[in-house]
């Protein structure tokens, strides 16, 4: 007798394959592609904030490191001003080496972080506040009298110098009453003041006997450009001072370097003796995240609690002084101007990455529509389905995001960790949530199979319309704010995210408009093709029109990527063009040889033989041209900064046209007659090209200019705001053939795309002149001397390349999404007689409508974005680091770059056609038996 089922029997466990493992095994290619997409996206998101921190930190370190030695350090001083008793042991004990070293340790202990000191270049000691006169046999005496000296008893002379002759001073303890001490001088001081080893300089001390300073040695500074010697250049190099009475007459001012133990002897030499501690800052480990703390530290040392602490520990008269706060202010000004422009690139490429991630999830949901609909129809809940999809996506995405973040931290070691982790986490969230959310939205209600969701027949929902109108309003607000305020307005308060997102928002709105207009050209093009005999063209357009409505998302991604690429390329091209124009205006040609007087005869011919030189234009320059007879000129202002330039009209006109600086017609400048024409009474006036200021003073009638000994009669022939031979200032350009005084040129303007600077300078030196040689390439490089600028340019370059790469990725994802269906279609059509050639044409023509719209739309949208936003994008700080260029008031605005607009769009079309042709070639080489079973969603 059998047992009833279920009584005493073990429960039956049904075998169920794990969802995640099954799905990953079924589609390993899609999982690997998603893993790579998440890896690259998380790497970009994590590396961007660290890259910004890295180049901003490098800029901060350079701002402090390359500044003059007297500006990037901290000086603490204790001035001993009379009345004081020089004989008081407590007074001169304050100046002893041990006490001075102990005070230095106290100051170092009181300095707050992140103020870091380079002890090797720091110094301390005592010196006389006022120069004192010194006398010795053979001292160089100028017209102003005997030389004066600053007596310095500083520590570290032995470590920072090399003895050339003699020896260092002995470390003998001195007092204010000492009558003799020893000192050394630098080689420059010994040479100029005629001091040798054994020279005794006698320094008067009022009622006391003169102090005899015996020079025991001559030393050469080690690293004379280092802070130890550069903070007070007088210690290494004497200077000339001038007497007060008219006329001012020069006299020498040098330094005598005493041993630190001799410091108390200075109390009887000068009424003002200063003890000093100079600290050279070490910016090597400084990061931009420490900027606020550094500013606070400098402030508290200069006039805060730290200064009060030093006065209590050292002396009530202690003062602290530094120029570091001014350096930090200039750095912050440049950083605040560059940061908003970089934020535009960040928002652009970030938006592209986000759209491509959403597109990947949307295409995956569309590809698996039938599968997910079956799950819902068999009782699967939306949360359960979304949870399984989330787990399926998280398996490749999460490890890839972690690896991308770790790779960013490894490759960009400097920078904050938290923003990098947040960026990678955002990528992970978007990549993981795109597929589950899209699936949950589409399959929130189970339903039977409906009609086709054609692109041509799709109608936007009300919710979509409201969302697009909201985005449009936000875009209008961002564009208006950007055009009114610009990217640099309010930079001190931080980056305005709405303004920085204006290009992204404008590109998104334009892409949505094109998506709505996409069915219109398909309908128009399909009508004439329907009446033609061939079926390939009509079938291709019909296939393109029957694409799912979800294919609009790749179009949005493509347009955003192309817009970001065009915008970034235009920024880089604008910066490069602005630097090129500024370099040309500064030099006037590819190279410039200029002297204060006439250049040697034959130098122009020698320069023509330098490798890379194509031509040489000789210019005779005469400064302060006399305009006493010009309209509105007076005797006092007759020579008010006007420069006469005598040139060869033909050569100079060609140069002006080639450089684009003040182009003119050579015939308008050519003199009637030769050099002797001006000597005749009835000579015709010389035609002249003048600056606007000179034109206003000269008027339209002929005017005599120049000195009475060599007058020139000129008449204004043309007005130009600039000319190659004179970067700045008012000018008068005339034909050299009509200027008798023009003998040898003073300036040579050299043209040639590859002028060798070393060879050119060697040629100039060989001619026996000290003329200055300037190269356009060197001037160009000087405009980008800050890591802030070069780093921002690298960010823009990476953003443009990344956007282009994501454009190609979006295109490939959309094409691969339809690849199985296209393969099945070709197999069916081939059974109906479609040839291989027609199959290739069909696939290529089917892919062209969408890619052509994306390519042409990307060009138009990119051009429109640059055109609309250019008034608010100021690239001046990004293009120029030179204060001279900035002070000229020249604003560098954004302009559309044809290459950045056209090449990415053309590349998208070519890639799409190439992929379609490759797919057709592969399909037509296979048999159709297996391809006929590929699923068809339409």
Short mmCIF file of C-alpha atoms in Angstrom, two decimals, residues 114 290-301 324-325 328-329 332:
data_model
loop_
_atom_site.label_atom_id
_atom_site.label_comp_id
_atom_site.label_asym_id
_atom_site.label_seq_id
_atom_site.Cartn_x
_atom_site.Cartn_y
_atom_site.Cartn_z
CA UNK A 114 51.51 74.83 4.81
CA UNK A 290 46.28 74.02 0.39
CA UNK A 291 45.80 77.42 -1.24
CA UNK A 292 43.28 78.72 1.29
CA UNK A 293 45.38 77.49 4.18
CA UNK A 294 48.47 79.08 2.64
CA UNK A 295 46.75 82.45 2.30
CA UNK A 296 45.57 82.26 5.90
CA UNK A 297 49.07 81.30 7.07
CA UNK A 298 50.67 84.24 5.26
CA UNK A 299 48.09 86.61 6.69
CA UNK A 300 48.55 85.42 10.25
CA UNK A 301 52.33 85.76 9.98
CA UNK A 324 53.73 85.94 -1.19
CA UNK A 325 50.20 87.25 -0.68
CA UNK A 328 48.85 84.25 -4.55
CA UNK A 329 46.42 87.00 -5.55
CA UNK A 332 44.06 83.23 -8.10
#
